[in-house]
Short mmCIF file of C-alpha atoms and ligand atoms in Angstrom, two decimals:
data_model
loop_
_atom_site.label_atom_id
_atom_site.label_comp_id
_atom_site.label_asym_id
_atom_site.label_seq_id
_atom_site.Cartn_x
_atom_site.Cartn_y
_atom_site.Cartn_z
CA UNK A 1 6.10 -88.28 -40.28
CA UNK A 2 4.47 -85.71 -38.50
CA UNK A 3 3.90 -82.05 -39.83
CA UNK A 4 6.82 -79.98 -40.46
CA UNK A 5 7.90 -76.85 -38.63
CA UNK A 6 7.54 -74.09 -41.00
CA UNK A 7 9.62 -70.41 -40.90
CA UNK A 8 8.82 -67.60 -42.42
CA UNK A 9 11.55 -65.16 -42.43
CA UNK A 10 13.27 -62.21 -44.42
CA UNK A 11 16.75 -63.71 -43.47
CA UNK A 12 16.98 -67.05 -42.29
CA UNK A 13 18.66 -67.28 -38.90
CA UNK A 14 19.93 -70.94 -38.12
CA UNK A 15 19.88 -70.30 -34.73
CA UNK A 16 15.89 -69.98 -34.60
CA UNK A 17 15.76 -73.91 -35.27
CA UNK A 18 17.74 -74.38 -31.96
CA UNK A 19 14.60 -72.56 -29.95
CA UNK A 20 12.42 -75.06 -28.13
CA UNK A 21 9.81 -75.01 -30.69
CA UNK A 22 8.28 -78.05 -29.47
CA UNK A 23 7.43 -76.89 -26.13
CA UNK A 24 4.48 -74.37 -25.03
CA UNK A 25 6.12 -71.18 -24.57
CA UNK A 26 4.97 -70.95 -20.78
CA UNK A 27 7.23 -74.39 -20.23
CA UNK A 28 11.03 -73.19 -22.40
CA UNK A 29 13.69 -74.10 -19.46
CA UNK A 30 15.24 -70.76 -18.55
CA UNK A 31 18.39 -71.34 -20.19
CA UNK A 32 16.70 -69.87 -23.11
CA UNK A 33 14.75 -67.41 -21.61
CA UNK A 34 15.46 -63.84 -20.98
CA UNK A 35 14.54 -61.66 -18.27
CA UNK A 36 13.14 -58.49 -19.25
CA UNK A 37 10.52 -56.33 -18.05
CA UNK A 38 7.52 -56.68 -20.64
CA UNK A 39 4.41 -54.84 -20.37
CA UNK A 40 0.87 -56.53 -20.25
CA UNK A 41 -0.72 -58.36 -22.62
CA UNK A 42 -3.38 -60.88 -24.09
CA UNK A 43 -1.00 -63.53 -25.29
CA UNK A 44 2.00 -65.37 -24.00
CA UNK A 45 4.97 -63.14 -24.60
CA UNK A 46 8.69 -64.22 -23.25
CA UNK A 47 12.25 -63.05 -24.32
CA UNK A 48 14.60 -65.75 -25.53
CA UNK A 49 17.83 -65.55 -26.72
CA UNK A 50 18.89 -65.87 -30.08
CA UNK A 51 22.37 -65.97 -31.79
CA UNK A 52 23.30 -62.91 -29.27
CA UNK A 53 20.70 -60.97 -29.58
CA UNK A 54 17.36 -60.90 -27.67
CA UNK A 55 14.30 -61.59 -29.56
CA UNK A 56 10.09 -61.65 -28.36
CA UNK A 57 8.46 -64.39 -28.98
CA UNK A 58 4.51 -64.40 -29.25
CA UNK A 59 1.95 -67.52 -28.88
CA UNK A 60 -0.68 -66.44 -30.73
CA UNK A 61 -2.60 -68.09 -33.95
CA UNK A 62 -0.84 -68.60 -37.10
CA UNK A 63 -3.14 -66.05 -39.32
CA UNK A 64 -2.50 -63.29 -36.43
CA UNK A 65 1.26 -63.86 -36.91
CA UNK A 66 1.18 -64.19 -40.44
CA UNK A 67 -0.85 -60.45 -40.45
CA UNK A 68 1.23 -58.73 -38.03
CA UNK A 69 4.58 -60.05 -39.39
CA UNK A 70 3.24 -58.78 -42.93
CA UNK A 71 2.45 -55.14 -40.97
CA UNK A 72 5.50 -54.57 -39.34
CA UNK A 73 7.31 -55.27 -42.63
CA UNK A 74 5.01 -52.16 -44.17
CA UNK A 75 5.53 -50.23 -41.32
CA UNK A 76 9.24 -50.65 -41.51
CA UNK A 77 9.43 -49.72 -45.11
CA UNK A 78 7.10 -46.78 -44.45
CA UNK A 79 9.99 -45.72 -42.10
CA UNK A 80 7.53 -45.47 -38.48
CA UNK A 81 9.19 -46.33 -35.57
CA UNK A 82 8.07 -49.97 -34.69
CA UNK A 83 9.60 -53.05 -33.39
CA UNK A 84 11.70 -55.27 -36.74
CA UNK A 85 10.16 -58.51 -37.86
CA UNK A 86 12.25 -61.95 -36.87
CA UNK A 87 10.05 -64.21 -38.29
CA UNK A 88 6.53 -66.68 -38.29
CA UNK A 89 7.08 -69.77 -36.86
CA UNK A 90 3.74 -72.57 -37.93
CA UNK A 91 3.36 -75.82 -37.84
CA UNK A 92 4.63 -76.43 -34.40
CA UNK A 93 3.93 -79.85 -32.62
CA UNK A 94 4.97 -80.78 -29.14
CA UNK A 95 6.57 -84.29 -28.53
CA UNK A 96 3.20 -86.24 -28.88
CA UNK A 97 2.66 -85.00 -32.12
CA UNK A 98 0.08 -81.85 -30.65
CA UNK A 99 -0.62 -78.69 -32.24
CA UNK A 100 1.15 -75.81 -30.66
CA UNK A 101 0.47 -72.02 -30.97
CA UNK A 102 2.25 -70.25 -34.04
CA UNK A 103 4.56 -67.96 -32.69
CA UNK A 104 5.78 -64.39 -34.13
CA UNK A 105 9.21 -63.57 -33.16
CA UNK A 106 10.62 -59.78 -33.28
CA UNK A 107 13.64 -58.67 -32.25
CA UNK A 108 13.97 -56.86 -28.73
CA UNK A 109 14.07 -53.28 -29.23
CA UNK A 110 17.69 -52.46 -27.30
CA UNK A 111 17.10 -49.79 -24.80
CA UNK A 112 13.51 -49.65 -24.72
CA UNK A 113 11.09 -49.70 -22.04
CA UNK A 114 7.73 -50.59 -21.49
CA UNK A 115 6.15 -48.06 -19.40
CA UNK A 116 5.77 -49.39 -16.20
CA UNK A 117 9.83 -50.07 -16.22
CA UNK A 118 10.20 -46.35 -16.70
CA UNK A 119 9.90 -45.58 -12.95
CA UNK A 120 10.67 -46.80 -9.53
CA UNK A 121 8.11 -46.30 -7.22
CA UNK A 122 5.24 -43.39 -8.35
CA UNK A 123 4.61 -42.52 -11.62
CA UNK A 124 5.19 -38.25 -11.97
CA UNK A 125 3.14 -35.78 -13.86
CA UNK A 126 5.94 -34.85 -15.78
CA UNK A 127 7.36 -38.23 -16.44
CA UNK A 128 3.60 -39.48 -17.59
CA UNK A 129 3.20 -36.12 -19.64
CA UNK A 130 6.50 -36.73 -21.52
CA UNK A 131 4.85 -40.22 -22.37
CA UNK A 132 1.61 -39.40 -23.70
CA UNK A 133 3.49 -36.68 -25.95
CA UNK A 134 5.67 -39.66 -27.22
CA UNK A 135 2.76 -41.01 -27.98
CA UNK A 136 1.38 -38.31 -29.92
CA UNK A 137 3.84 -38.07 -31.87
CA UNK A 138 4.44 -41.71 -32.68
CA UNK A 139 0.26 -42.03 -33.76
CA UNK A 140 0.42 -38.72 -35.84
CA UNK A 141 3.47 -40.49 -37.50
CA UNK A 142 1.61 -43.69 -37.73
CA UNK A 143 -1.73 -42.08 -39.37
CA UNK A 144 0.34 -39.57 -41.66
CA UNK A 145 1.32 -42.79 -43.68
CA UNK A 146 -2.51 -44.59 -43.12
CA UNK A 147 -1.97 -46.65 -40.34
CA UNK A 148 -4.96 -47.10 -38.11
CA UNK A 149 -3.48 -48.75 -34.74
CA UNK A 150 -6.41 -49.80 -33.37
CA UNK A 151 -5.58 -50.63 -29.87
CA UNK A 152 -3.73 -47.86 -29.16
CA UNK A 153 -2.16 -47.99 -25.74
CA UNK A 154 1.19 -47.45 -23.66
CA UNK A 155 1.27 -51.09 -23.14
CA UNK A 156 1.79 -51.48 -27.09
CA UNK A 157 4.23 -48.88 -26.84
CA UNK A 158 7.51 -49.13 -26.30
CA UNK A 159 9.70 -46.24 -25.31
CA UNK A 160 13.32 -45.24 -25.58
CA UNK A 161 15.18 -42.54 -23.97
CA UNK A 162 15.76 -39.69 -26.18
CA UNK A 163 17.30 -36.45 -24.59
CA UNK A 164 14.93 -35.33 -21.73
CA UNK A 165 12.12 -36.70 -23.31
CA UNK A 166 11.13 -40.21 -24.89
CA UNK A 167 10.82 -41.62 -28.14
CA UNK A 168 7.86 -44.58 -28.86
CA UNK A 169 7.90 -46.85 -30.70
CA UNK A 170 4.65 -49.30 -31.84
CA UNK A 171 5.36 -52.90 -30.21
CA UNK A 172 1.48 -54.74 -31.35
CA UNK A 173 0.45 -54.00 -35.20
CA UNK A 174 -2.17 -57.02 -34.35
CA UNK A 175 -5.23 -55.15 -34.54
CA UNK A 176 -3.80 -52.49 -37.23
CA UNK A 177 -4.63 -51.18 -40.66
CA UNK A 178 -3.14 -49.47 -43.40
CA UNK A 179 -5.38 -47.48 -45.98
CA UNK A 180 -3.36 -46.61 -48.91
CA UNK A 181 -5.17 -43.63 -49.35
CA UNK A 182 -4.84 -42.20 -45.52
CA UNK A 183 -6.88 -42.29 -42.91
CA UNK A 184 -10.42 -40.22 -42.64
CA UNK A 185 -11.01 -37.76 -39.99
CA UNK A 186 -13.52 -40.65 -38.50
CA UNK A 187 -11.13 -43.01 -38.44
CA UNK A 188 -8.53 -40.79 -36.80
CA UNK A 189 -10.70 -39.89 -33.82
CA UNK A 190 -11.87 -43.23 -33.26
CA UNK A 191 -7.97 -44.31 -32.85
CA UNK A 192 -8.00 -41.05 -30.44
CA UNK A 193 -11.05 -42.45 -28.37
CA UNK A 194 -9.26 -45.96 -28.08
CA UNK A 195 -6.17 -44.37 -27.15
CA UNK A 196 -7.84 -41.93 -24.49
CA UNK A 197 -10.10 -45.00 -22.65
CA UNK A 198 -6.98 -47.11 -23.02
CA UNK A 199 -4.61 -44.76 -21.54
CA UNK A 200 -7.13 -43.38 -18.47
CA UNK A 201 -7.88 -46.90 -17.56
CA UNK A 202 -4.19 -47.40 -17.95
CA UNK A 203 -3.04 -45.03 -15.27
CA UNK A 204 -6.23 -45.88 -13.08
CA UNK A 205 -4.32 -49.13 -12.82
CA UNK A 206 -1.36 -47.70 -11.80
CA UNK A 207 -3.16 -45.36 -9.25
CA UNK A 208 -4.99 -48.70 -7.23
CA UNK A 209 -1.43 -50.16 -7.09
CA UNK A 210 -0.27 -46.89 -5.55
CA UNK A 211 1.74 -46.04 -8.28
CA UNK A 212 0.34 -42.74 -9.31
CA UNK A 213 1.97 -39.76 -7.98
CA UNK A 214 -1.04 -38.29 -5.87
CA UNK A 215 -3.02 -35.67 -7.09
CA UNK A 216 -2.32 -37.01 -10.72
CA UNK A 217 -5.02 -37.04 -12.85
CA UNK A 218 -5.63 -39.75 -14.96
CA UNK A 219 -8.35 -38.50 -16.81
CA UNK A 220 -5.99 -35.42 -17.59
CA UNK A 221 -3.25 -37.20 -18.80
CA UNK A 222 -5.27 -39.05 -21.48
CA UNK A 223 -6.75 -35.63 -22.57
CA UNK A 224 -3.09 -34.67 -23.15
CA UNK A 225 -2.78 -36.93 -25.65
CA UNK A 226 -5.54 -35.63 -27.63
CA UNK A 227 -4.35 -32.10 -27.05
CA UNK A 228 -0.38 -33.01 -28.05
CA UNK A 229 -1.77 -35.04 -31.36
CA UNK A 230 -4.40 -32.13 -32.72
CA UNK A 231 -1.75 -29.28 -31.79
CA UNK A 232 0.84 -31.62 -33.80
CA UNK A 233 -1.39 -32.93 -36.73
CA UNK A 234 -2.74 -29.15 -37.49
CA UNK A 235 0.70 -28.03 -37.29
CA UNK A 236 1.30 -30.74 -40.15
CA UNK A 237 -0.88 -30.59 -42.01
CA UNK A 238 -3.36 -27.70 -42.05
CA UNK A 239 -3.75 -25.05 -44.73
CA UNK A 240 -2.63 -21.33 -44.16
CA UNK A 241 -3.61 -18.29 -46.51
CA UNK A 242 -1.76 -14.95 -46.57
CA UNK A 243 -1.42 -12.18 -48.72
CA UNK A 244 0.53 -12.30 -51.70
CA UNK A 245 3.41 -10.56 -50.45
CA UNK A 246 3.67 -12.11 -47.75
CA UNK A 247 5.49 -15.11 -49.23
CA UNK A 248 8.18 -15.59 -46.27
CA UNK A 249 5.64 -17.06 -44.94
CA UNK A 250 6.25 -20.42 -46.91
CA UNK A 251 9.47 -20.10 -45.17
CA UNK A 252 7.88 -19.67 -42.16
CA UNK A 253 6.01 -22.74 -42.42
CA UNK A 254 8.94 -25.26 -43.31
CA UNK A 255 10.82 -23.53 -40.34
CA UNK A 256 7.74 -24.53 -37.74
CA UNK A 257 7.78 -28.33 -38.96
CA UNK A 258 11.40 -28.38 -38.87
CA UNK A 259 12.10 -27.30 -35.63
CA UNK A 260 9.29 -29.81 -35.26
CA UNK A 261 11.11 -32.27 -35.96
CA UNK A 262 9.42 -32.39 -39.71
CA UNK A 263 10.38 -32.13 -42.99
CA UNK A 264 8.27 -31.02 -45.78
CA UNK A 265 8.40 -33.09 -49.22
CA UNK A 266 5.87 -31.74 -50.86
CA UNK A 267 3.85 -28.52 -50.49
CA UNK A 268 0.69 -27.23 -52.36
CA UNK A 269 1.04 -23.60 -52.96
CA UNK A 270 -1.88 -22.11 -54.47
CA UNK A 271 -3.13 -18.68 -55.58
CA UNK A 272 -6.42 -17.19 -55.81
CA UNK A 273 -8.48 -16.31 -59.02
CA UNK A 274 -7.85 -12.52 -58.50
CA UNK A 275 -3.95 -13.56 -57.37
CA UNK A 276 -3.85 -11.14 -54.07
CA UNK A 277 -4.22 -14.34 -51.57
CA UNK A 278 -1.28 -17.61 -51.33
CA UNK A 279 -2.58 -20.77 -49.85
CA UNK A 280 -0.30 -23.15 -48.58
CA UNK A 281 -0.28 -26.51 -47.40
CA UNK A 282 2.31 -29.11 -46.46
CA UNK A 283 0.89 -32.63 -48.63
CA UNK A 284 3.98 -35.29 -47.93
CA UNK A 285 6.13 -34.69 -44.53
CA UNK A 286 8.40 -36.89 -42.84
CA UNK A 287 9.48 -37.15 -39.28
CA UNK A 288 13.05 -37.32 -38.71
CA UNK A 289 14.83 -33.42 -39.51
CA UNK A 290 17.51 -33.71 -36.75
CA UNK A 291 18.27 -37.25 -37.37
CA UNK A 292 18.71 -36.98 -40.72
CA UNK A 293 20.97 -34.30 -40.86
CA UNK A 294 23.25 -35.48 -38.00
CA UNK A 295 23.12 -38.59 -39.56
CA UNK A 296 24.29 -37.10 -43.09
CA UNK A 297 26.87 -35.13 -41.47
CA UNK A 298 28.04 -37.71 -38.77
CA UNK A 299 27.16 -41.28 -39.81
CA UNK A 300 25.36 -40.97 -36.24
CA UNK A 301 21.84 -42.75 -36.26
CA UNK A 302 19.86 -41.66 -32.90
CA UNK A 303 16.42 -40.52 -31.86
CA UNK A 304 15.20 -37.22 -33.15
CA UNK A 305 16.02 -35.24 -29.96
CA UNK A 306 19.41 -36.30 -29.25
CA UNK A 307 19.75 -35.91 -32.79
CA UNK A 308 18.91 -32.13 -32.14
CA UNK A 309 20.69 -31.74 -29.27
CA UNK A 310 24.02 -32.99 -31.14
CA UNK A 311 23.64 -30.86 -33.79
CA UNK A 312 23.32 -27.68 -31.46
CA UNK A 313 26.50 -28.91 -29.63
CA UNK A 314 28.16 -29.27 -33.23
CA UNK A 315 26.64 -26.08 -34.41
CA UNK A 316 28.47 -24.58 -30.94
CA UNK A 317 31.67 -25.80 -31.62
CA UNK A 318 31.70 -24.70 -35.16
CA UNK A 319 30.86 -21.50 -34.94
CA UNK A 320 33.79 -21.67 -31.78
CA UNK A 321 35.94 -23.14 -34.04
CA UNK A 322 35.47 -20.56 -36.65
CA UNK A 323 38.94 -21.43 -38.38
CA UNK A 324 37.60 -23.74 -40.37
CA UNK A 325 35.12 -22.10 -42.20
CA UNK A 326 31.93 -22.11 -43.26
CA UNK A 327 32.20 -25.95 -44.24
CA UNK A 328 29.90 -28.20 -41.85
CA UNK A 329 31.24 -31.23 -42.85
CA UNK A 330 34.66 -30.82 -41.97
CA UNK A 331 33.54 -29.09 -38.91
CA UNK A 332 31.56 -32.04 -38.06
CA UNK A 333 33.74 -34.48 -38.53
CA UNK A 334 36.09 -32.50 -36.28
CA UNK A 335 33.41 -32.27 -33.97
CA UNK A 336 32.76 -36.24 -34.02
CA UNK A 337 36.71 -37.14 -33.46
CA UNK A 338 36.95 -34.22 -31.08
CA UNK A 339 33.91 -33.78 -28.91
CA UNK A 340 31.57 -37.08 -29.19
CA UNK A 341 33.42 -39.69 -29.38
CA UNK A 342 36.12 -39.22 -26.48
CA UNK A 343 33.10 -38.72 -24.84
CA UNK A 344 31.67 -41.90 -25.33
CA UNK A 345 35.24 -43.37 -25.37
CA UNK A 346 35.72 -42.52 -21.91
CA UNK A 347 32.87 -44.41 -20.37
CA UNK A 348 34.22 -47.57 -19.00
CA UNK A 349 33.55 -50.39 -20.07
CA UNK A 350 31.33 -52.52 -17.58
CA UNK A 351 28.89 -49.02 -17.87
CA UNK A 352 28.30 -49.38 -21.41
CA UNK A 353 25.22 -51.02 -21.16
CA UNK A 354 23.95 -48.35 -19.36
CA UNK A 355 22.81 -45.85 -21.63
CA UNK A 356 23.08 -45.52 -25.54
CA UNK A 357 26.26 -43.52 -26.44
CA UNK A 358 24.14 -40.49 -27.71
CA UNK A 359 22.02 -40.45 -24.33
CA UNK A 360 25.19 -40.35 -22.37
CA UNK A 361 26.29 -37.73 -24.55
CA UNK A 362 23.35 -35.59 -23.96
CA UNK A 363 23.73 -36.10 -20.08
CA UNK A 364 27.11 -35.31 -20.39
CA UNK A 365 26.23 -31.96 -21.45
CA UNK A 366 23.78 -31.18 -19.03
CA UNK A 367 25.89 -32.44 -16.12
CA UNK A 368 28.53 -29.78 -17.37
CA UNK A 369 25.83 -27.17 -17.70
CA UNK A 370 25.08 -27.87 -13.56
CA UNK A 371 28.36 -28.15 -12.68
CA UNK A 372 29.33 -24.63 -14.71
CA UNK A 373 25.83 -23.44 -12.75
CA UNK A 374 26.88 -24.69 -9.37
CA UNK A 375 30.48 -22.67 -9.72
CA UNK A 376 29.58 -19.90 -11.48
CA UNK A 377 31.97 -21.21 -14.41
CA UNK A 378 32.34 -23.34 -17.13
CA UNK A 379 34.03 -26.49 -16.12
CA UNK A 380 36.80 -28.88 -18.24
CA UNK A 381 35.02 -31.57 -19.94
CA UNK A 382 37.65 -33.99 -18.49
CA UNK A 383 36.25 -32.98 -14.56
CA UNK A 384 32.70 -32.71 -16.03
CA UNK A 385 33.06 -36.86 -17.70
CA UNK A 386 34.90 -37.91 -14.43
CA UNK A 387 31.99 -36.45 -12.05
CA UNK A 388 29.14 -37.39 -14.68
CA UNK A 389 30.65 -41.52 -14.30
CA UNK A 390 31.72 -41.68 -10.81
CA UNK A 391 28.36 -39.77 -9.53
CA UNK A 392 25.89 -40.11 -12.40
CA UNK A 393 26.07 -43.15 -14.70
CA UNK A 394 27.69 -45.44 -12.02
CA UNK A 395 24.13 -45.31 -10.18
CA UNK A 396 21.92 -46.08 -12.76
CA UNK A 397 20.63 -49.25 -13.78
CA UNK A 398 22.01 -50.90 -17.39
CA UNK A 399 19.42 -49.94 -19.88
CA UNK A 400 20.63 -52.31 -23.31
CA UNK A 401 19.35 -55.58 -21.09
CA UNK A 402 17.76 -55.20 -17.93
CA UNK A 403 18.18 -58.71 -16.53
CA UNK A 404 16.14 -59.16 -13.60
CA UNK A 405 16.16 -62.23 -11.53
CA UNK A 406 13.96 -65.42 -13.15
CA UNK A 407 11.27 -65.38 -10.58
CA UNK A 408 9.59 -62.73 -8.76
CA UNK A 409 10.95 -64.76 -5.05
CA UNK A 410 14.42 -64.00 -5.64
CA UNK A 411 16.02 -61.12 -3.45
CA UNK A 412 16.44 -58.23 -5.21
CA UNK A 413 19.31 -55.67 -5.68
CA UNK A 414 19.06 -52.44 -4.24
CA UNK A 415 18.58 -50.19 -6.71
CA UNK A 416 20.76 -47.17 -6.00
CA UNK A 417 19.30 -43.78 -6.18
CA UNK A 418 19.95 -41.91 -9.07
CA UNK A 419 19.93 -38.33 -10.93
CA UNK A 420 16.41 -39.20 -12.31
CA UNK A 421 13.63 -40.07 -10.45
CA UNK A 422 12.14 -42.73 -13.39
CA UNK A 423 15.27 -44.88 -12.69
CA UNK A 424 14.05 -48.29 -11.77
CA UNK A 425 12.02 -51.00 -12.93
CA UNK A 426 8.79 -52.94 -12.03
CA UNK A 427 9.82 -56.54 -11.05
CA UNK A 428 6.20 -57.60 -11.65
CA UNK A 429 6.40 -57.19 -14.95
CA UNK A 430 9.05 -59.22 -15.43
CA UNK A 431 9.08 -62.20 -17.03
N1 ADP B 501 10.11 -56.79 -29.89
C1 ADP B 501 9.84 -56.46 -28.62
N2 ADP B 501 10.73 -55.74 -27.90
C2 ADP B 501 10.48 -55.42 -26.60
N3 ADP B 501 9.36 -55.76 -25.95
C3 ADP B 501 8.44 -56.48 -26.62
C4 ADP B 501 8.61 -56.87 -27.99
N4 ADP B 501 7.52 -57.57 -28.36
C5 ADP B 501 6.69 -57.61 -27.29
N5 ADP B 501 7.24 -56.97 -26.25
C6 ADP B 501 6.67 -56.80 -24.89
O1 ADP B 501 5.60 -57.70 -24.74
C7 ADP B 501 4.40 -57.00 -24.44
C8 ADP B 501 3.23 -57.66 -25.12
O2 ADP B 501 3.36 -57.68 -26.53
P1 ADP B 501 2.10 -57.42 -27.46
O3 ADP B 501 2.55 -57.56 -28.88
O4 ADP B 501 1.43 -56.15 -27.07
O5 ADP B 501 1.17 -58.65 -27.07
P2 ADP B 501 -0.44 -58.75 -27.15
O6 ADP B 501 -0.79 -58.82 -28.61
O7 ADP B 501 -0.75 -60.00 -26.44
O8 ADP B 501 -1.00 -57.54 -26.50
C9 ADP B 501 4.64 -55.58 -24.91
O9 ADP B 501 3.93 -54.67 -24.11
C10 ADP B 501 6.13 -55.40 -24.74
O10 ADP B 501 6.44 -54.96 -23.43
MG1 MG B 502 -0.61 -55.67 -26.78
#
């Protein structure tokens, strides 16, 4: 008998023994292959499908897998935003009995985006600054809890929609670390360098396809990234002093990282000798305010700022719908029968994939804010939801699963024009 496949999974699904283990990955018929757009990479990546959901599948060697399956299973439970773990598949033999690649399989990240799917034609200033400061954020997350990336770049990145702006997520823990004790100032910067060279030569690559807005800088966009991270990590994490009777200051602080997005779980407050001078500084914070308290008051589990935006909707309509009191739970859970959910009820059906529910929710809002602008008064929701669908979301392309056509030759839909200029996708990366 020859060697035995061998899985290596949290929870077992049946379904990844029907894959075509015993092929290459470059030669699975497309019947179980998925068309997404991927960004680029050293190893064979392809989507497959698996018990109705999409999963990533990796060729790579079977002590890579093994280490990056083990990271993004520390990375999960350290709560950074990161693609989930399938499993390790070893042990794989074609039909003559020859060694394949291991394979990692993680699950598809629904609604995500490598970069280069984020726009049509030209990459904007704006668009690529709102990257880079997802980016930011997502390494200061990542080194707050000891993680060095090592490789970081936008093609390891995966990004979501999230408001106005974008949230990223880490797609390649190959080359990472995590240093129980957190990360030293050295090896913070040197992640920084990485990510600066990575992301210039990044958007120099875009620029010789013509993809670069012109006039765009890509030397300027990778400094942003350093700016957005040091204004963002000394906002977490540096130490203030003030006077001793100045302590609404403490306040102060916890106000800053919250509207951050950051909450504060442990702070060192100290005095001096003589007791005239406070020093304060935030030890443990976590990422995640908004979410968690819309999610505590709504069940609702989205990115940080839709989470905030929500919240100031709900915090509107409760202080509109003042009958009810001071209590913010039953308010919200007014507001979540009354407001969000016919909202999202209302979208028809074949344009759910389009956006998540809390992204359409968000667009729904600023759709009635131009409308209300364009007449010079506030407009029903019902006219606002039936304008936002017929002109808005009907447009745009579906967001859960892009599927694009199998090979590069087939003709291509026309993409409609849209609302937002990053509405499209780049067929070459597909798979
Ligand atoms: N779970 C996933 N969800 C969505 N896209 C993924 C996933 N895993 C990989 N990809 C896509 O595949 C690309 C390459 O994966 P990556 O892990 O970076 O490979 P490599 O180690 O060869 O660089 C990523 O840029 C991303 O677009
Ligand atoms: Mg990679």
């Amino acid at each position: 008998m020859t060697e035995a496949l061998s899985i290596t999974a949290s929870a077992i699904d049946p379904g990844l023994l029907q894959l075509p283990w015993s092929l290459p990955l470059a030669q699975w018929p497309s019947r179980a292959i998925v068309s997404l757009p991927k960004g680029l990479s050293r190893h064979l990546v392809r989507f497959a499908s698996l018990s109705g959901r999409v999963v990533a599948v990796k060729e790579t060697t079977e002590a890579m897998a093994r280490r990056e399956y083990e990271m993004l299973g520390n990375l999960h439970r350290l709560d950074v935003p990161c693609v989930e773990r399938v499993a390790v598949i070893a042990g794989r033999t074609d039909d003559a009995g020859l060694p394949l690649p291991a394979a990692l399989v993680t699950a598809h990240l629904r609604f995500s985006m490598p970069y280069r799917a984020l726009f049509t034609q030209v990459l904007r200033p704006d668009t690529a600054d709102r990257l880079v400061d997802a980016l930011a954020v997502l390494l200061v997350r990542l080194h707050n809890v000891g993680f060095f990336w090592g490789d970081v770049s936008l093609s390891n990145t995966l990004f979501r929609r999230d408001a106005g702006a974008f949230a990223a997520y880490l797609v390649d823990a190959e080359t990472g670390e995590l240093h129980e004790n957190g990360l030293t100032p050295g090896q913070r910067s040197h992640d920084l360098d990485v990510a600066r060279t990575n992301i210039a030569g990044e958007i120099m690559d875009l620029a010789a396809g013509g993809r670069l807005e012109r006039g765009v800088d890509a030397i300027e966009i990778a400094d942003r990234l350093v700016a957005s991270y040091r204004s963002l990590w000394t906002a977490l994490t540096s130490q203030e002093s003030f006077a001793a009777d100045e302590s609404w200051r403490i306040t102060e602080r916890v106000q800053k990282l919250n509207d951050l997005g950051f909450d504060i779980d442990e702070m060192s407050i100290r005095t001096t000798a003589d007791g005239t001078t406070v020093l304060i500084q935030p030890k443990v914070v976590d990422a995640g305010h908004h979410q968690r308290r819309l999610l505590r008051l709504t069940g609702l589990d989205v990115e940080e700022n839709q989470a905030r935006r929500l919240l100031n909707d709900l915090d509107q309509y409760r202080a509109r719908i003042s009958r009810l009191g001071s209590d913010e739970e039953m308010a919200a859970h007014e507001w979540l029968t009354r407001v969000f959910e016919p909202v999202v009820k209302s979208i028809p059906y074949d344009l759910r994939a389009k956006l998540e529910p809390a992204e359409v929710f968000h667009q729904v809002l600023e759709h009635r804010w131009y409308m209300s602008q364009e007449r010079g008064r506030s407009v029903p929701l019902a006219e606002v939801l039936s304008s936002y669908v017929h002109d808005v979301l009907r447009h745009r392309r579906d967001e859960a699963t892009i599927m694009g056509p199998p090979t590069e030759t087939t003709s291509l839909p026309l993409l409609s024009p849209s609302d937002d200029e990053d509405d499209g996708r780049d067929w070459r990366d597909l798979v």
